[in-house]
mmCIF file of C-alpha atoms in Angstrom:
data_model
loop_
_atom_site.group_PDB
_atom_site.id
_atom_site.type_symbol
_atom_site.label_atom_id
_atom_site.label_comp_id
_atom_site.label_asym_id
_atom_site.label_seq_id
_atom_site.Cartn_x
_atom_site.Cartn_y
_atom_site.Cartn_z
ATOM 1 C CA UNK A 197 0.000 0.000 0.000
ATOM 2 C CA UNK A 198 1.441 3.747 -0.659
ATOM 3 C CA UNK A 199 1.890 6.163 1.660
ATOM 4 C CA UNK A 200 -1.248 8.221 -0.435
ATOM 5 C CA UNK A 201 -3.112 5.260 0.120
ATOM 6 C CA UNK A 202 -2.692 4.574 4.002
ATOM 7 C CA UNK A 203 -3.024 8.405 4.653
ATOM 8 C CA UNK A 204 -6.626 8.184 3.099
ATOM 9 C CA UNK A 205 -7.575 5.216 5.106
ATOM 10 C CA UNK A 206 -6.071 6.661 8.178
ATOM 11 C CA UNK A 207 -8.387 10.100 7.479
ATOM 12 C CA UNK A 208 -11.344 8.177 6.364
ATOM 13 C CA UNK A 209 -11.128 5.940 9.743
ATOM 14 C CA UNK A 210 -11.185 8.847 11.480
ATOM 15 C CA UNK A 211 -14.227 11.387 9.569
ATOM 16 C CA UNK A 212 -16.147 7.804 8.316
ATOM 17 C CA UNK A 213 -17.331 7.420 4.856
ATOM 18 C CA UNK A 214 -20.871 8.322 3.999
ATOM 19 C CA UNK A 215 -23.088 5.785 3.166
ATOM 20 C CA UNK A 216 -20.651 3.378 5.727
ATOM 21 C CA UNK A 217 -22.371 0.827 7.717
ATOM 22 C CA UNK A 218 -21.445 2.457 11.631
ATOM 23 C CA UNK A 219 -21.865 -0.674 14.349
ATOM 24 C CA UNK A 220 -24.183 0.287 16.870
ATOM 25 C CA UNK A 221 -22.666 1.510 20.811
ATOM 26 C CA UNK A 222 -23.236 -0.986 23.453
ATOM 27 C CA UNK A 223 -26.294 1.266 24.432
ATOM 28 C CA UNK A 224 -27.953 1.182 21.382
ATOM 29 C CA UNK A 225 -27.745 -2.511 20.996
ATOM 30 C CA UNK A 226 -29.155 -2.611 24.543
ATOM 31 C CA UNK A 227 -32.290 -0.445 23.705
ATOM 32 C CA UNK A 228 -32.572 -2.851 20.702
ATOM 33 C CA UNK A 229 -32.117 -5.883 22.035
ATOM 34 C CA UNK A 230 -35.108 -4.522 24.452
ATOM 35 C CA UNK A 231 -37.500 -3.841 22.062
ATOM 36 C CA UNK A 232 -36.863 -6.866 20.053
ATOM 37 C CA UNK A 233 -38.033 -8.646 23.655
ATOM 38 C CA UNK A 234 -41.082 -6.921 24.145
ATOM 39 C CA UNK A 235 -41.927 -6.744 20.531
ATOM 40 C CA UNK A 236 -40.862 -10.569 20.063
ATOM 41 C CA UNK A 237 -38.661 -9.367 16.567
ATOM 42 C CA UNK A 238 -35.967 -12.435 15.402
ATOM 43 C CA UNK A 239 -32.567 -11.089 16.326
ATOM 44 C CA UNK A 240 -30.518 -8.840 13.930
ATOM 45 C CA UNK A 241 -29.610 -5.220 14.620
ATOM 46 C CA UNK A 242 -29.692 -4.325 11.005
ATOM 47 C CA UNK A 243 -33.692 -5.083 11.001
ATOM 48 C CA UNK A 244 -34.885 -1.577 11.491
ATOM 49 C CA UNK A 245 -36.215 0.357 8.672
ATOM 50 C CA UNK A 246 -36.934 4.123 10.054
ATOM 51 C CA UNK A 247 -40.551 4.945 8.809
ATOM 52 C CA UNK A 248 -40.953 7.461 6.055
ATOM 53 C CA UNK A 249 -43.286 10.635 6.228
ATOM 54 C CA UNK A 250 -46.691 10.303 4.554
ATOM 55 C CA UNK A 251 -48.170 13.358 2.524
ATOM 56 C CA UNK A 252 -52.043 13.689 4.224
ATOM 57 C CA UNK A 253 -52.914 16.779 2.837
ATOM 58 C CA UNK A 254 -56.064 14.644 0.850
ATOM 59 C CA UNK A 255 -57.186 13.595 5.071
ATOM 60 C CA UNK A 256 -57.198 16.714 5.850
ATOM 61 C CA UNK A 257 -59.352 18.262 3.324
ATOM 62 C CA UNK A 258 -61.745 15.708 3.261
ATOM 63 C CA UNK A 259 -62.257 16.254 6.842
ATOM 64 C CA UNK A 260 -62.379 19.555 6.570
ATOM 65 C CA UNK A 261 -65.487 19.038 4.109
ATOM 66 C CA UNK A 262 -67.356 16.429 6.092
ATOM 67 C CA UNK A 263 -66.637 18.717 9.790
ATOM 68 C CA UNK A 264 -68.594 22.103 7.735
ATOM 69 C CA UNK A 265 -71.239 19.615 6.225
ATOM 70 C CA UNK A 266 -72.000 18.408 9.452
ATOM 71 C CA UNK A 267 -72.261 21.495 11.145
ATOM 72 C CA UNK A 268 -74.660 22.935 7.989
ATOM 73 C CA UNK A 269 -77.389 19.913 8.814
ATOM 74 C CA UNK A 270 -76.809 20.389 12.292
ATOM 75 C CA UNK A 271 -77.665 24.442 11.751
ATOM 76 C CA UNK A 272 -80.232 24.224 9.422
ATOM 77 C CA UNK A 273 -82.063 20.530 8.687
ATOM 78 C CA UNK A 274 -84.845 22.052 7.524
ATOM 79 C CA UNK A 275 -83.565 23.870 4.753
ATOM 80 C CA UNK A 276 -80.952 20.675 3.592
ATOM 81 C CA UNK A 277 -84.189 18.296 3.557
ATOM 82 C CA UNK A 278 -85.414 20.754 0.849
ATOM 83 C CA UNK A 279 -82.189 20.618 -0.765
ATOM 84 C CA UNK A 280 -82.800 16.957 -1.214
ATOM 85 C CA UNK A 281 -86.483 17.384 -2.261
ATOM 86 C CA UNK A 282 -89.038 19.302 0.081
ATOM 87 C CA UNK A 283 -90.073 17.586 2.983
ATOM 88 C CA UNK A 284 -90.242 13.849 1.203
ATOM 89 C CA UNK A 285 -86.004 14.069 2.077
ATOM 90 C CA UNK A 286 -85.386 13.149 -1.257
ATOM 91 C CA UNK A 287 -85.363 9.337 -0.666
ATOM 92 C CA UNK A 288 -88.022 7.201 -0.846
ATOM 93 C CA UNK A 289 -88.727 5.538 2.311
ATOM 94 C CA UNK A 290 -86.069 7.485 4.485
ATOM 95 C CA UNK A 291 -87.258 8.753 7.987
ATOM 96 C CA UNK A 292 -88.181 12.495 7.951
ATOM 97 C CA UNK A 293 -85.956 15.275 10.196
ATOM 98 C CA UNK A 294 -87.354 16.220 13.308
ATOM 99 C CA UNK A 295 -89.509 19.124 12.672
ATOM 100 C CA UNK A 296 -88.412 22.382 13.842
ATOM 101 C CA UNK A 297 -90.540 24.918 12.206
ATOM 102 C CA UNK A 298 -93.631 24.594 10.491
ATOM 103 C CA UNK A 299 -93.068 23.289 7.261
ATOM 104 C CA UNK A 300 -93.922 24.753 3.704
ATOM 105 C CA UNK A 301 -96.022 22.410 2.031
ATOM 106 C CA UNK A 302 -98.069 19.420 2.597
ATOM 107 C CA UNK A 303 -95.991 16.406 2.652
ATOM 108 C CA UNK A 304 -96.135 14.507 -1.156
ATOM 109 C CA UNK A 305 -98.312 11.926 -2.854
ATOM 110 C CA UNK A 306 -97.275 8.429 -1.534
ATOM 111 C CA UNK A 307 -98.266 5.624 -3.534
ATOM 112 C CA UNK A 308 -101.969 4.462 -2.879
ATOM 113 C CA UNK A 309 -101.534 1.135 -1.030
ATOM 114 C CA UNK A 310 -103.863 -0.447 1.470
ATOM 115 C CA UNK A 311 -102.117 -0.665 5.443
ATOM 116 C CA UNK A 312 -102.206 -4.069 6.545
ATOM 117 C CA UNK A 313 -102.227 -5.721 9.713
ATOM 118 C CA UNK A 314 -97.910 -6.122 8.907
ATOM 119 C CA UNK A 315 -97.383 -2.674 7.676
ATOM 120 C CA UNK A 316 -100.140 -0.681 8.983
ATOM 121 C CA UNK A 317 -98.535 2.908 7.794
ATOM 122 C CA UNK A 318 -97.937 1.645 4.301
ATOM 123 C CA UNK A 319 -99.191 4.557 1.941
ATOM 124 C CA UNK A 320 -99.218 7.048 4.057
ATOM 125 C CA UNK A 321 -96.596 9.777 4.544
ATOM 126 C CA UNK A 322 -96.611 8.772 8.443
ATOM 127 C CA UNK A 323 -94.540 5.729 7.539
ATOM 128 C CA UNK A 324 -91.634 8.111 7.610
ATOM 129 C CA UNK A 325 -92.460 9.633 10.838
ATOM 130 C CA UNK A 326 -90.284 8.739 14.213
ATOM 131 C CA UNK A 327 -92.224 6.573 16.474
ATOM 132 C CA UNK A 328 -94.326 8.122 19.673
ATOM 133 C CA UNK A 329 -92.430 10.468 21.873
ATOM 134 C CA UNK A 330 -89.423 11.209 19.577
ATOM 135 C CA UNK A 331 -91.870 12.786 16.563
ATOM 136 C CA UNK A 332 -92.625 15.917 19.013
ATOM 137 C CA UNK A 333 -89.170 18.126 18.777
ATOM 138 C CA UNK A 334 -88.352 20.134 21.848
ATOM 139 C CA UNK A 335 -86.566 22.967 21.199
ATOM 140 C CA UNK A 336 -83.456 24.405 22.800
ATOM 141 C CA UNK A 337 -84.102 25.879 26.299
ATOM 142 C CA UNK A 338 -83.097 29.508 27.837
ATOM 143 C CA UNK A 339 -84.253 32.126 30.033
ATOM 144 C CA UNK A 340 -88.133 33.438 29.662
ATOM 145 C CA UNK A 341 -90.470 35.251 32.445
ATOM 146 C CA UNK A 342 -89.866 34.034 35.522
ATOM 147 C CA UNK A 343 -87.875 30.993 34.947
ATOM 148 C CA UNK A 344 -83.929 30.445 33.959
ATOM 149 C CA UNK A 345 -82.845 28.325 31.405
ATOM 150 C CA UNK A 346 -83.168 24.352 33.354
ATOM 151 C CA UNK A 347 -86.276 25.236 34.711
ATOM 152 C CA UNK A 348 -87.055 26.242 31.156
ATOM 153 C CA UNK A 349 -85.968 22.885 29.841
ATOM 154 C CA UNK A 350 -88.022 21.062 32.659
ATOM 155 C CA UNK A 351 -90.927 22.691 31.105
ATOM 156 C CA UNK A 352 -90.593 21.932 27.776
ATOM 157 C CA UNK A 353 -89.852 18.119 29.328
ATOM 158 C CA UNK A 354 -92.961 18.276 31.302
ATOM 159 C CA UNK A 355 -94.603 19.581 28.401
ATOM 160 C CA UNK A 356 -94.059 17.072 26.222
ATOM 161 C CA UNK A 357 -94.782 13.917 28.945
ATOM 162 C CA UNK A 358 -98.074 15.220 29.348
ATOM 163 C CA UNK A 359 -98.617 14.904 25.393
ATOM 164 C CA UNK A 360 -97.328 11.865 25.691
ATOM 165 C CA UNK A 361 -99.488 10.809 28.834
ATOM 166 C CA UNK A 362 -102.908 12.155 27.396
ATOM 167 C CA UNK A 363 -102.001 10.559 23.065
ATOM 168 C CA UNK A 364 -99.674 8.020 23.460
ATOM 169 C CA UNK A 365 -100.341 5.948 26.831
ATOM 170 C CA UNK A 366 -101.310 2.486 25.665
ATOM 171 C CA UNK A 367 -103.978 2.603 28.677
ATOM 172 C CA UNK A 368 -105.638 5.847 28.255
ATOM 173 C CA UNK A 369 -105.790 5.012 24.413
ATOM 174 C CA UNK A 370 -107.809 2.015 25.747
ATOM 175 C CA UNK A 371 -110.255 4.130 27.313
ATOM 176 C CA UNK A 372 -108.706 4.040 30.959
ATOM 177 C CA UNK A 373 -108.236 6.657 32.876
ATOM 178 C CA UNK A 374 -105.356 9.343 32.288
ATOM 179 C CA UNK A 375 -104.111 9.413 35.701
ATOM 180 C CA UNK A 376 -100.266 10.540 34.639
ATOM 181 C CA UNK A 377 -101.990 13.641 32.272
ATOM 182 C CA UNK A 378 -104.036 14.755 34.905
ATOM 183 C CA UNK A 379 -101.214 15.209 37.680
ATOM 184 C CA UNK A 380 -99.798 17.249 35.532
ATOM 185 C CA UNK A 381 -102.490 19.682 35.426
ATOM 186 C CA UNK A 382 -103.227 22.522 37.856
ATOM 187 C CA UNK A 383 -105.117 21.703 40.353
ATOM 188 C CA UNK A 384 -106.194 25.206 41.538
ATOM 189 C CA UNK A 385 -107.393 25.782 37.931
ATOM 190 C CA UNK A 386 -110.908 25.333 38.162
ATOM 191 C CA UNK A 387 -112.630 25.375 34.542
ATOM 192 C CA UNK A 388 -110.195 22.868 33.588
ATOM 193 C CA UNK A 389 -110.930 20.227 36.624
ATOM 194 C CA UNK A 390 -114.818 20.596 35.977
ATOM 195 C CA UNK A 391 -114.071 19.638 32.739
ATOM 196 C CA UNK A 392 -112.133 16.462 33.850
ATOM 197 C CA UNK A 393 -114.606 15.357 36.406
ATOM 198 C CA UNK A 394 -117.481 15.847 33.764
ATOM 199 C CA UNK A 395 -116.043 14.314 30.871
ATOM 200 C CA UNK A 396 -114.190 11.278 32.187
ATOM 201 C CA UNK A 397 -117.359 10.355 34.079
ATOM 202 C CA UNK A 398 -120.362 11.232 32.018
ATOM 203 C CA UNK A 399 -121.746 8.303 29.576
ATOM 204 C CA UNK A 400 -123.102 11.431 26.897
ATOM 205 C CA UNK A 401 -120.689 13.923 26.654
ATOM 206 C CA UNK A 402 -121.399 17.057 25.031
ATOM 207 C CA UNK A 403 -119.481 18.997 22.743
ATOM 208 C CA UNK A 404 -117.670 20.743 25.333
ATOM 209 C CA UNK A 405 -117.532 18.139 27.859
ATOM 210 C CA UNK A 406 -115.995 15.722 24.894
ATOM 211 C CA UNK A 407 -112.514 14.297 27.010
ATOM 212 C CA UNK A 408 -111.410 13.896 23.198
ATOM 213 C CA UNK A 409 -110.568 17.305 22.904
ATOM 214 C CA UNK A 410 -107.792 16.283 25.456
ATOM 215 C CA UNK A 411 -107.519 12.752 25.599
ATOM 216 C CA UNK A 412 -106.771 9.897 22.382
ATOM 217 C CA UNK A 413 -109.015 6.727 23.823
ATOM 218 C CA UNK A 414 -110.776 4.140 21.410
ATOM 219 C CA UNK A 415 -113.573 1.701 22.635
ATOM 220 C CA UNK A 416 -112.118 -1.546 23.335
ATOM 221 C CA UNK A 417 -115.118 -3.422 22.250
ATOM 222 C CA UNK A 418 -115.273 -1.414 18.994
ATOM 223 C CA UNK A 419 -111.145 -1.214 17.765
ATOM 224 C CA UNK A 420 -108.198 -1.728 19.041
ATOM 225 C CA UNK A 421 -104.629 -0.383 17.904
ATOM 226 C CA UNK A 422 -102.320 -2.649 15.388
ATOM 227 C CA UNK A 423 -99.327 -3.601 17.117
ATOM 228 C CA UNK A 424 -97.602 -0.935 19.440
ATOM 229 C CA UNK A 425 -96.590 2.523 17.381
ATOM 230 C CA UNK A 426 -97.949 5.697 17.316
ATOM 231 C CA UNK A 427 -96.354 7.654 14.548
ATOM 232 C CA UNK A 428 -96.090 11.131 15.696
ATOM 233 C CA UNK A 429 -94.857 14.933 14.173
ATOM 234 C CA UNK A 430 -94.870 17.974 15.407
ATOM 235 C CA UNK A 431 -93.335 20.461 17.802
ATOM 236 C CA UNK A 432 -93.145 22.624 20.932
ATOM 237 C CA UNK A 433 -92.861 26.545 21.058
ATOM 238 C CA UNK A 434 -92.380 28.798 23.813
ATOM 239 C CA UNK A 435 -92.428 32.649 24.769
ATOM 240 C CA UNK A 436 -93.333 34.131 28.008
ATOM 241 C CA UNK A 437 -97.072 34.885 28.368
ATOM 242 C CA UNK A 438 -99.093 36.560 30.928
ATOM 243 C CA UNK A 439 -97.522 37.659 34.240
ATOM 244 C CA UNK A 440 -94.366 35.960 32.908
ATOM 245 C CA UNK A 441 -95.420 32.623 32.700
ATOM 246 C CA UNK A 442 -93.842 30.421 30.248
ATOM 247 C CA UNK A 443 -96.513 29.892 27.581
ATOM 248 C CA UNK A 444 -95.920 26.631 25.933
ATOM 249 C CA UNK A 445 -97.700 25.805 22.429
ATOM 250 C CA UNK A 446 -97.481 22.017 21.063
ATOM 251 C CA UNK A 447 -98.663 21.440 17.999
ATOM 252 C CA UNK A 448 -98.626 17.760 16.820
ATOM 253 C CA UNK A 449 -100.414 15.323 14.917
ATOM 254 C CA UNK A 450 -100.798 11.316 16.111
ATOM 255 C CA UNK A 451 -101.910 8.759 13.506
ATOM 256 C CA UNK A 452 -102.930 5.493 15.366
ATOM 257 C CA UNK A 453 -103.780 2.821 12.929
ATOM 258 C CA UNK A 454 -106.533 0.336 14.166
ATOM 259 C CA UNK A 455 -108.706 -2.659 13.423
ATOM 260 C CA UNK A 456 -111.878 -4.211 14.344
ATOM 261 C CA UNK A 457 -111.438 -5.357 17.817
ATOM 262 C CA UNK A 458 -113.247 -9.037 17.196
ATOM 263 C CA UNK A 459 -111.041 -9.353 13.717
ATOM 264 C CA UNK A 460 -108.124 -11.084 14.149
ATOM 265 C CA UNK A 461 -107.809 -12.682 10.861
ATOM 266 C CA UNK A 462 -104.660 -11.656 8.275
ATOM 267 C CA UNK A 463 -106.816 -9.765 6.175
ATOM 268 C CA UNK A 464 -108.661 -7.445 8.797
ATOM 269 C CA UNK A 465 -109.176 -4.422 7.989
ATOM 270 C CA UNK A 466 -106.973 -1.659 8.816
ATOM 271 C CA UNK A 467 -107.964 2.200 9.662
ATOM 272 C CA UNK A 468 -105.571 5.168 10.213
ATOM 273 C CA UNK A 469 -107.001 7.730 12.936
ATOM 274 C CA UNK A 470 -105.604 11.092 12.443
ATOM 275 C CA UNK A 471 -105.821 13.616 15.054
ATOM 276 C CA UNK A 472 -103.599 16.617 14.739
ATOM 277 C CA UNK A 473 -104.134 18.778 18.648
ATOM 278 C CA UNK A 474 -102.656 22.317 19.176
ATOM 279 C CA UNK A 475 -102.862 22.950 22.884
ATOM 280 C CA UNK A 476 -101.454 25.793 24.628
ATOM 281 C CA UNK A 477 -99.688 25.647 28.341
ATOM 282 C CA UNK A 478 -98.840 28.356 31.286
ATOM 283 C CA UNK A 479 -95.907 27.035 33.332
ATOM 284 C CA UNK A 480 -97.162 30.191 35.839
ATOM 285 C CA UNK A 481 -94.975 31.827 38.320
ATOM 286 C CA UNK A 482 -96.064 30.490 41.904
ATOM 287 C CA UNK A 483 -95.721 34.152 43.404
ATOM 288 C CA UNK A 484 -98.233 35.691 40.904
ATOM 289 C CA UNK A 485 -100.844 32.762 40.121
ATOM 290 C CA UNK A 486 -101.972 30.115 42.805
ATOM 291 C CA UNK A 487 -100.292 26.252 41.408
ATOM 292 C CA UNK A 488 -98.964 23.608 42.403
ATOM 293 C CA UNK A 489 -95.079 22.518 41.699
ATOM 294 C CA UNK A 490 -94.745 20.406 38.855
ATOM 295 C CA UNK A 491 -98.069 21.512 36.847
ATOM 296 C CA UNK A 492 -99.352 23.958 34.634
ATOM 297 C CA UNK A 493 -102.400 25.386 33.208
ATOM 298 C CA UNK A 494 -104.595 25.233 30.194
ATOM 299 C CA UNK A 495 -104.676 28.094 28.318
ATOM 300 C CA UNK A 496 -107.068 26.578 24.942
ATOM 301 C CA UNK A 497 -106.497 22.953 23.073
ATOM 302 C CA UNK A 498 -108.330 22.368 19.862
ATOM 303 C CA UNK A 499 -108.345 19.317 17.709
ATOM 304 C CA UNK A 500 -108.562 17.941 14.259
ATOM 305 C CA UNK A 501 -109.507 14.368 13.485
ATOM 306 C CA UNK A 502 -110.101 12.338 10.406
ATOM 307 C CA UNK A 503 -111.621 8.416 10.167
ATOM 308 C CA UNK A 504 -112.582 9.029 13.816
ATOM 309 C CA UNK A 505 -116.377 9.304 13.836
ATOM 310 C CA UNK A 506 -118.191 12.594 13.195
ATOM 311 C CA UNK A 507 -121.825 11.459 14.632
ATOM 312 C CA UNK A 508 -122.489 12.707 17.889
ATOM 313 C CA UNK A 509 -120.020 12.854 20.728
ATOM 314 C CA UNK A 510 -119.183 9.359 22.848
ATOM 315 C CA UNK A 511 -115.978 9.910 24.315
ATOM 316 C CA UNK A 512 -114.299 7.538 22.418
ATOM 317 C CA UNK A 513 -112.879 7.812 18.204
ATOM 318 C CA UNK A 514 -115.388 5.883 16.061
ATOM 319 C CA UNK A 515 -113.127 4.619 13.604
ATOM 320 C CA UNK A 516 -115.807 3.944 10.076
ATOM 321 C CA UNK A 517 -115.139 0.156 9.475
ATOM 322 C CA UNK A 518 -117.156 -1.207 7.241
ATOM 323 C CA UNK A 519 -118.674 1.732 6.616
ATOM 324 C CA UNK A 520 -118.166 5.107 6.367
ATOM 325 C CA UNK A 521 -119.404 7.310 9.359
ATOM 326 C CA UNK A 522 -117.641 10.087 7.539
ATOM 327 C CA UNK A 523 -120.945 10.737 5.673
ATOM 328 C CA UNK A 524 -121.695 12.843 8.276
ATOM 329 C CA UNK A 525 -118.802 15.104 7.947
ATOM 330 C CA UNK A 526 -118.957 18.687 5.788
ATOM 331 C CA UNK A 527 -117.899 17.591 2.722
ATOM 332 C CA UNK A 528 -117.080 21.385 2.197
ATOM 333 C CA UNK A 529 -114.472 21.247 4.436
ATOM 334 C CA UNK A 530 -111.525 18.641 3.330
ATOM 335 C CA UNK A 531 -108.348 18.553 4.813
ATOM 336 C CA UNK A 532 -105.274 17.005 4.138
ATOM 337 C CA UNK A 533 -104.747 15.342 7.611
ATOM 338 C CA UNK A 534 -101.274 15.060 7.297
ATOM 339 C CA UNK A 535 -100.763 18.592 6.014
ATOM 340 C CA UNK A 536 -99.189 20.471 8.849
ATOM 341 C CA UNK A 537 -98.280 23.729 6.560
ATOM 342 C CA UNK A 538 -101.365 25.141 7.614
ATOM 343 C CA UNK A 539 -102.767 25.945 11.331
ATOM 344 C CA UNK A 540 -105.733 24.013 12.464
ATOM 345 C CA UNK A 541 -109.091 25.658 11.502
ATOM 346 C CA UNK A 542 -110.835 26.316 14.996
ATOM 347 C CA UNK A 543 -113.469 27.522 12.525
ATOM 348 C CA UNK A 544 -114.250 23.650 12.103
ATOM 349 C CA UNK A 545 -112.000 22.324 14.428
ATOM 350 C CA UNK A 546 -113.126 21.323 17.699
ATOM 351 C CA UNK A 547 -111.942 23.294 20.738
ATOM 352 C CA UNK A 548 -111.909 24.081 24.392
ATOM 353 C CA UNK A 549 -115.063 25.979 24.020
ATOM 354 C CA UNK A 550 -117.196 23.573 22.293
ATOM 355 C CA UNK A 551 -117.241 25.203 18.829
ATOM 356 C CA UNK A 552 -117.125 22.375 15.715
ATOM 357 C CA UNK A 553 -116.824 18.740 16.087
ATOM 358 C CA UNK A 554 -113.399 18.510 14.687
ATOM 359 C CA UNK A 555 -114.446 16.488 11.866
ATOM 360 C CA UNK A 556 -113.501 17.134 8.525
ATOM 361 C CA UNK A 557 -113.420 15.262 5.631
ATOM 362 C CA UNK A 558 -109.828 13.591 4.453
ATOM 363 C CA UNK A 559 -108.573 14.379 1.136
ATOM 364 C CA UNK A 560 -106.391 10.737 1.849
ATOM 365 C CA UNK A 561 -105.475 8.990 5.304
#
């Protein structure tokens, strides 16, 4: 070797040569042989292959998308249901967004099918409608009259159980009592409790004593309800009312599809019930009006009803099997029943006051 050549080797030895394999210090090969333990990696220090950067700048936009999409439906679901076609969502079949406001238009044309004793919603725009309690939207709470923002929210709760309580209780609509709806009323408030003690007990009510206008109840010897569902839709509003109570207003419409309660055969027939109820609440402050903690007062409720018996009054919907009791409805006055665009007509409508039986006659059900 020349003296050039040993001088190189002797610098190189000493700078190293890039690209050189370097053996690993004793410390190193301890961390190693560590990992390689825990990790359970066949032995060989030369194994390790450091891990390259990824570009994710395609991630990142596409969550960036979905993150402002979500928080458009979560801002305004009304207006991206009509983005997808009006209030039919766009999709055949798919369950409807909670309502928030009152919609534009009447729900569309479904396709005229029979309900059955299986699918007892089928052509009807209720078969996308949530199921009992969760069709009646409660909207966000915060401070009105005399109450903050959680008491507030317990009134819009409370609200809404005694809807539930007085439509949806599978006992009530069975013509029992409605023991959980009444606790929830005032007991100090006495037009209301002469109207409970005189409609839940009298055998002819009157149009003004008629527990309908309150209560959902069927005759159990006449119909009873197929299978266990309610479809519901509709909403609460608030805004302070008199002597800064918090005035509630719920406005929702119950379909309860029934059958012939001696008819248990495949074929039996199968009736939708419509009832669409606006009824209007004071949560009341205690140092102003005399109440009880935990109830409110009636301030009006009114009713519309189609395929629920327009001859007189018996307490009880009269669902027209068979036949059609609907003769006796004013065939001026049609209504889409599941048209909730519109307020209810207290012109026809029945209300708190006795005026109109509520009967009208359904452009489809």
């Amino acid at each position: 070797m020349s003296d050039e050549e040993w001088e190189r080797f002797l610098r190189e030895s000493v700078k190293g040569v890039a690209g050189a394999p370097v053996e690993p210090s004793a410390r190193a090969r301890e961390v190693e042989r560590r990992l390689r333990e825990r990790s359970g990696q066949p032995e060989g220090w030369r194994s390790y292959s450091p891990a390259r950067p990824r570009r994710r700048t395609g991630w990142y936009v596409t969550g960036l998308v979905a993150a402002v999409v979500l928080l458009v439906v979560g801002l305004f679901p009304q207006e991206v249901v009509g983005w997808f076609g009006g209030d039919d969502g766009g999709q055949e079949g798919a369950p409807l967004a909670a309502e928030s406001k009152r919609p534009r238009e009447a729900p569309g044309a479904e396709p005229h099918l029979r309900p059955t004793l299986a699918e007892p919603f089928r052509g009807s725009p209720a078969a996308r409608w949530a199921d009992g309690a969760a069709g009646i939207t409660v909207p966000p709470a915060k401070a009105t009259g005399w109450m903050d923002a959680g008491e507030v929210e317990r009134a819009l709760r409370q609200s809404r159980d005694f809807l539930v309580a007085a439509g949806l209780d599978s006992r009530v609509l069975r013509g029992e009592r409605p023991t959980k709806a009444i606790a929830l009323l005032n007991p100090h408030q006495k037009d209301v409790q002469e109207y409970l003690r005189t409609s839940l007990s009298s055998t002819a009510p009157t149009a003004k004593t008629n527990p309908l206008l309150l209560f959902s109840r069927f005759r159990p010897e006449q119909a009873r309800l197929v299978g266990d569902v309610v479809k519901t839709r509709g909403r609460l509003t608030y805004r302070e009312g008199k002597r800064g109570a918090v005035q509630v207003t719920a406005d929702v419409t119950f379909v309860y599809p029934v059958t012939p309660a001696g008819d248990g055969g495949r074929n039996a027939e199968v009736v939708r019930t419509i009832v669409r109820r606006e009824v209007v609440m004071n949560w009341d402050d205690p140092a102003k009006v005399i109440t009880e903690p935990g109830t409110m007062s009636l301030v009006s409720y009114a009713l519309d009803m189609t395929n629920g018996g327009c001859s007189d009054p018996t307490g009880y919907f009269v669902p027209p099997f068979g036949t059609s009791d609907e003769q006796s409805a004013d065939e001026a006055h049609q209504v889409d029943p599941y048209d909730r665009s519109k307020p209810i007509d207290t012109s026809n409508g029945a209300t708190s006051d006795g005026k109109g039986k509520g009967c009208s006659t359904a452009t489809r059900s």
